[in-house]
C-alpha cells in the first residue's frame, strides 16, 4: 500500500518562485548550470570486512555501499548464473525525514531501480558467478546506506554501486577431500567480472525547466523527477519516473537529451574518481 | 423546449460552462473547460448549457437538509454519518435549543443515542472544519417514527424522478409519507409495518435498477401486487 | 515455467500469439461490478485480468491527514492464483514499488484539492497475470475513478512496450516480458498529453526509447477511447430515461 506522503518538508512558496527566477536567468542557487551534477567524491575500500565498498559524496548526499559475497544457490530459472541482491537503507541518521523501521517504499524503489539496471543489461557477468550449475553459486549482496540525504539518492547510489563493484574481490574457495566446497579466504585478489559501466542521471522538472542532479531543495520544489540509466554506448538501460507529477511528451524528449548529455559528465567523473583512487592506493 | 443532450466523460472539453470554485465537475485547463466527472451535458436551443454529473459524492452545502445517523459523541457534541466524506457535528446546545451547556439536561446523550437518526440542516461547512448541523428549524430533529433507508446520493434524483414522477408514484401507491434528503437518506412513514417494508423494497429496487428504463411503471406494478399479496 | 520461444517474430512478422508488433491484445472493460465500492472496474488485456475498486473520499486518520488535499492510498496486489505457481499473498517488494509508482501516476490526475483531510482508496487486484499487469491496473483505476464520481482531470490508460528479436512491440505478454530484451510500462492521459508513469527494465537505444513512447501514446489513445465508449454505454441507459435531470 502506498499513501500520499504526509511527513514532507514544507517549502516556502517564495523559495520556489526565487528558484524559478534564477532559472530564467540560466543559473542555479549553487552556481551550477542546469546540466552539471554537483561535486563528486568517491572513496573505495573503506570497509575491511566487505568484499567491496565505496563511500560516495554527491554534493552533500553521502552513500556508503558495502558488497558482501556469500555462497548460495542459483535461482531455479537461471541455474547457470549467480545471484544478485540489492538493498537500500534510508537510515534515520541521514535525514530528519527518514524514519526507523523496515524498508519503506522509497528505499524499495531505490534498490529495485539499481537492481534492474544491473541485472537485465548484465552489468555483472552473472555466468562467471556460478560454481556448480543448478546447485552452488555466488550471491552478491549490495547494501546501500544513505548517511546524509541532500537529494538525488539514485545517482549517488549508482556511483557507489559501480565503484564498489570495481573494487570488489571475490572470496577464495577450497574443495575438501569429501568433495565439499568451502570458503577458504573471504577475500582473494580475484576481481568480480564486470561487463560494462553504467551511470544514473536524475533530472527534476521544476516549472518548465529540466535540471540535472537536484539537491534536496530542488527535489522538494520539483513537480516530478526522472531517473534514466545509461551505458557507455549511450543506451538507456533503466528508467523510472519518480515523484507525483507528470510529463508532456516534449518534456520527456527534452529530459532524454539532457540526461544523455549529462551521462557523459557522470562517466567522466566516475572515471576520474576511479583513476584517483588507483593512484592513492 | 427541445435540447441536445449527451453524456460526457472526464477530460472531455465542454463548452458554455463556467466552472465555479464550489462545483468540482468542471475545471479550466489551458484555454479549455473540461469535465472532471461523468455527466449529462444539456445544450438547449437557446444556447443555454447545463452540466449534471450522474454519479458522484455528496458534498455538504450550507442550507441542505440531511438525515444523519448518530455514530458517536464527545463531551458536548454528537457525531453523525451523513453519507458524505465528512462526519457532521451536532452540538448539545443546538439540539436542546439552549445557550449554554449548563442549561441542557444533565445527561444529554440519553436523549439522542448512538444509532438514532436526526433530520438536520447544515448550518456551516467550509471543508476545513467538519459540517455543523442545526435542528433549530421547522420539521427538524430526532426521527422518532417510521424508518430510514440510505441510498447512494447520486440515485436521489432517480427516486424523485422526472418532475417528481417517481416519488409521486410511491406516495399514491403506498399512501406513505416520504422525505428524500439530498444526502441519499430517505425517511419513510407508513400506516403499518407491511407498507413500510413494501416502500423500502421499492426504493431498493429503484436504486439497483436506476439505469433501466420503464422503471416507474414496474415500481407501480410491484407495489400494487405486493399490497394484494399482503392484503394491505 | 514457460519455455523461451525460439523466435519471437516469425517469417510473416507475427508474434508468439499471432499478433503484429503494433497490435494490442483483445481488451475487455466493465464498470460498476462491485456493489460495495464507490466505483469499480474490471479490465482484461488478453489473459491479464485486473479488478479495481475505489472507496472514499472518507475522513483520513488524523496521523496521515493532509490539511489542503485528499490523500491517495493505492494498493497493487496480486492474487495468489494469478500466477503460474501460487503466489504468497504477503506483499512483495515488487508490489510495494508498483503501488508507489501507480499512486504517483494518479497524483497529477485526481483532483484531490476538493477533499481536504480525506483519503481516496484505490485498490487494484491482479486476478490473472500474463504481462503488463501494472498498466492494466492503471486502465482499471481510470475507469473505477470515473465510475466512483471522483473528479479527475482526464481518463488515462496504460500499456507496456517491449523489445523482442530487435523489434519494438506493444502490449507485451508474459513470455515477451520474461525473455524479451526490454519491458517499458507507460501510463498516460492522452487528452492532456501527460505521461504519468514510465519505467524501463532492459536495454533500449535512445532512439528506441523515444519510439517506445510514441508507440505507447498511440496505443493508449485507443485504450482511452475504449474507456470512453465503455463509460458512455454504461451510463447511456440512465440518460435515456431523462429522470436524472436535477
Short mmCIF file of N, CA and C in Angstrom, two decimals, chain A residues 246-250, chain B residues 10-12 29 34, chain C residues 109 139 142 153-159 186-196 213-228:
data_model
loop_
_atom_site.label_atom_id
_atom_site.label_comp_id
_atom_site.label_asym_id
_atom_site.label_seq_id
_atom_site.Cartn_x
_atom_site.Cartn_y
_atom_site.Cartn_z
N UNK A 246 3.68 14.92 -13.60
CA UNK A 246 3.57 14.31 -14.93
C UNK A 246 4.50 15.02 -15.91
N UNK A 247 4.67 14.41 -17.07
CA UNK A 247 5.47 15.00 -18.15
C UNK A 247 4.65 15.09 -19.42
N UNK A 248 4.86 16.14 -20.19
CA UNK A 248 4.34 16.13 -21.55
C UNK A 248 5.38 15.40 -22.40
N UNK A 249 5.00 14.99 -23.60
CA UNK A 249 5.94 14.29 -24.47
C UNK A 249 7.15 15.17 -24.79
N UNK A 250 6.91 16.48 -24.97
CA UNK A 250 8.02 17.39 -25.28
C UNK A 250 9.02 17.39 -24.12
N UNK B 10 -14.84 12.27 -18.02
CA UNK B 10 -13.76 13.12 -17.53
C UNK B 10 -12.72 13.43 -18.60
N UNK B 11 -12.32 14.67 -18.67
CA UNK B 11 -11.30 15.08 -19.63
C UNK B 11 -11.88 15.67 -20.90
N UNK B 12 -13.19 15.43 -21.11
CA UNK B 12 -13.82 15.91 -22.35
C UNK B 12 -14.02 17.42 -22.28
N UNK B 29 -8.60 24.08 -18.08
CA UNK B 29 -7.29 23.52 -18.36
C UNK B 29 -6.78 24.20 -19.63
N UNK B 34 -13.08 21.62 -19.16
CA UNK B 34 -13.26 20.18 -19.29
C UNK B 34 -14.08 19.62 -18.15
N UNK C 109 -3.51 13.45 -11.64
CA UNK C 109 -4.77 13.32 -12.37
C UNK C 109 -5.98 13.52 -11.46
N UNK C 139 -5.37 1.30 -16.23
CA UNK C 139 -6.60 1.45 -17.03
C UNK C 139 -7.83 1.16 -16.17
N UNK C 142 -8.50 4.06 -13.82
CA UNK C 142 -9.11 5.19 -14.52
C UNK C 142 -10.62 5.01 -14.60
N UNK C 153 -8.83 14.80 -13.90
CA UNK C 153 -8.58 15.74 -14.99
C UNK C 153 -8.83 15.11 -16.35
N UNK C 154 -8.63 13.80 -16.43
CA UNK C 154 -8.87 13.11 -17.69
C UNK C 154 -8.81 11.62 -17.45
N UNK C 155 -9.38 10.88 -18.38
CA UNK C 155 -9.22 9.43 -18.33
C UNK C 155 -7.79 9.11 -18.74
N UNK C 156 -7.28 8.01 -18.23
CA UNK C 156 -5.91 7.63 -18.55
C UNK C 156 -5.85 6.12 -18.76
N UNK C 157 -4.74 5.67 -19.28
CA UNK C 157 -4.61 4.24 -19.52
C UNK C 157 -3.16 3.87 -19.60
N UNK C 158 -2.90 2.58 -19.61
CA UNK C 158 -1.51 2.14 -19.65
C UNK C 158 -1.29 1.05 -20.66
N UNK C 159 -0.03 0.92 -21.06
CA UNK C 159 0.36 -0.18 -21.94
C UNK C 159 1.87 -0.40 -21.76
N UNK C 186 4.12 2.13 -19.55
CA UNK C 186 3.85 3.57 -19.64
C UNK C 186 2.38 3.81 -19.33
N UNK C 187 2.13 4.86 -18.53
CA UNK C 187 0.75 5.28 -18.26
C UNK C 187 0.62 6.74 -18.67
N UNK C 188 -0.47 7.07 -19.36
CA UNK C 188 -0.62 8.45 -19.84
C UNK C 188 -2.09 8.83 -19.95
N UNK C 189 -2.31 10.14 -19.92
CA UNK C 189 -3.63 10.71 -20.18
C UNK C 189 -3.53 11.45 -21.52
N UNK C 190 -3.86 10.78 -22.61
CA UNK C 190 -3.61 11.36 -23.94
C UNK C 190 -4.39 12.65 -24.21
N UNK C 191 -5.58 12.80 -23.61
CA UNK C 191 -6.36 14.02 -23.85
C UNK C 191 -5.59 15.26 -23.40
N UNK C 192 -4.75 15.11 -22.39
CA UNK C 192 -3.98 16.25 -21.88
C UNK C 192 -2.50 16.14 -22.26
N UNK C 193 -2.16 15.12 -23.04
CA UNK C 193 -0.76 14.89 -23.44
C UNK C 193 0.15 14.76 -22.22
N UNK C 194 -0.30 14.00 -21.20
CA UNK C 194 0.51 13.86 -19.99
C UNK C 194 0.92 12.41 -19.79
N UNK C 195 2.22 12.22 -19.57
CA UNK C 195 2.73 10.90 -19.20
C UNK C 195 2.87 10.89 -17.68
N UNK C 196 2.29 9.90 -17.02
CA UNK C 196 2.30 9.92 -15.56
C UNK C 196 3.08 8.76 -14.95
N UNK C 213 7.86 5.51 -26.54
CA UNK C 213 6.86 6.46 -26.04
C UNK C 213 5.80 6.74 -27.10
N UNK C 214 6.25 6.93 -28.34
CA UNK C 214 5.30 7.20 -29.43
C UNK C 214 4.34 6.02 -29.60
N UNK C 215 4.92 4.82 -29.59
CA UNK C 215 4.09 3.61 -29.74
C UNK C 215 3.07 3.54 -28.61
N UNK C 216 3.55 3.80 -27.39
CA UNK C 216 2.67 3.70 -26.22
C UNK C 216 1.57 4.75 -26.29
N UNK C 217 1.92 5.98 -26.64
CA UNK C 217 0.92 7.06 -26.68
C UNK C 217 -0.18 6.73 -27.68
N UNK C 218 0.24 6.18 -28.81
CA UNK C 218 -0.71 5.76 -29.83
C UNK C 218 -1.67 4.72 -29.29
N UNK C 219 -1.09 3.71 -28.66
CA UNK C 219 -1.90 2.60 -28.13
C UNK C 219 -2.82 3.11 -27.02
N UNK C 220 -2.27 3.96 -26.14
CA UNK C 220 -3.07 4.43 -25.00
C UNK C 220 -4.23 5.29 -25.49
N UNK C 221 -4.03 6.06 -26.56
CA UNK C 221 -5.12 6.85 -27.12
C UNK C 221 -6.28 5.92 -27.49
N UNK C 222 -5.97 4.79 -28.11
CA UNK C 222 -7.00 3.80 -28.46
C UNK C 222 -7.66 3.22 -27.22
N UNK C 223 -6.84 2.92 -26.22
CA UNK C 223 -7.36 2.32 -24.99
C UNK C 223 -8.30 3.29 -24.28
N UNK C 224 -7.88 4.56 -24.21
CA UNK C 224 -8.73 5.56 -23.55
C UNK C 224 -10.03 5.77 -24.33
N UNK C 225 -9.96 5.68 -25.66
CA UNK C 225 -11.20 5.77 -26.45
C UNK C 225 -12.15 4.63 -26.09
N UNK C 226 -11.57 3.45 -25.87
CA UNK C 226 -12.40 2.32 -25.43
C UNK C 226 -13.03 2.60 -24.06
N UNK C 227 -12.24 3.22 -23.18
CA UNK C 227 -12.77 3.58 -21.86
C UNK C 227 -13.97 4.50 -22.01
N UNK C 228 -13.84 5.49 -22.90
CA UNK C 228 -14.93 6.45 -23.11
C UNK C 228 -16.18 5.74 -23.59
#
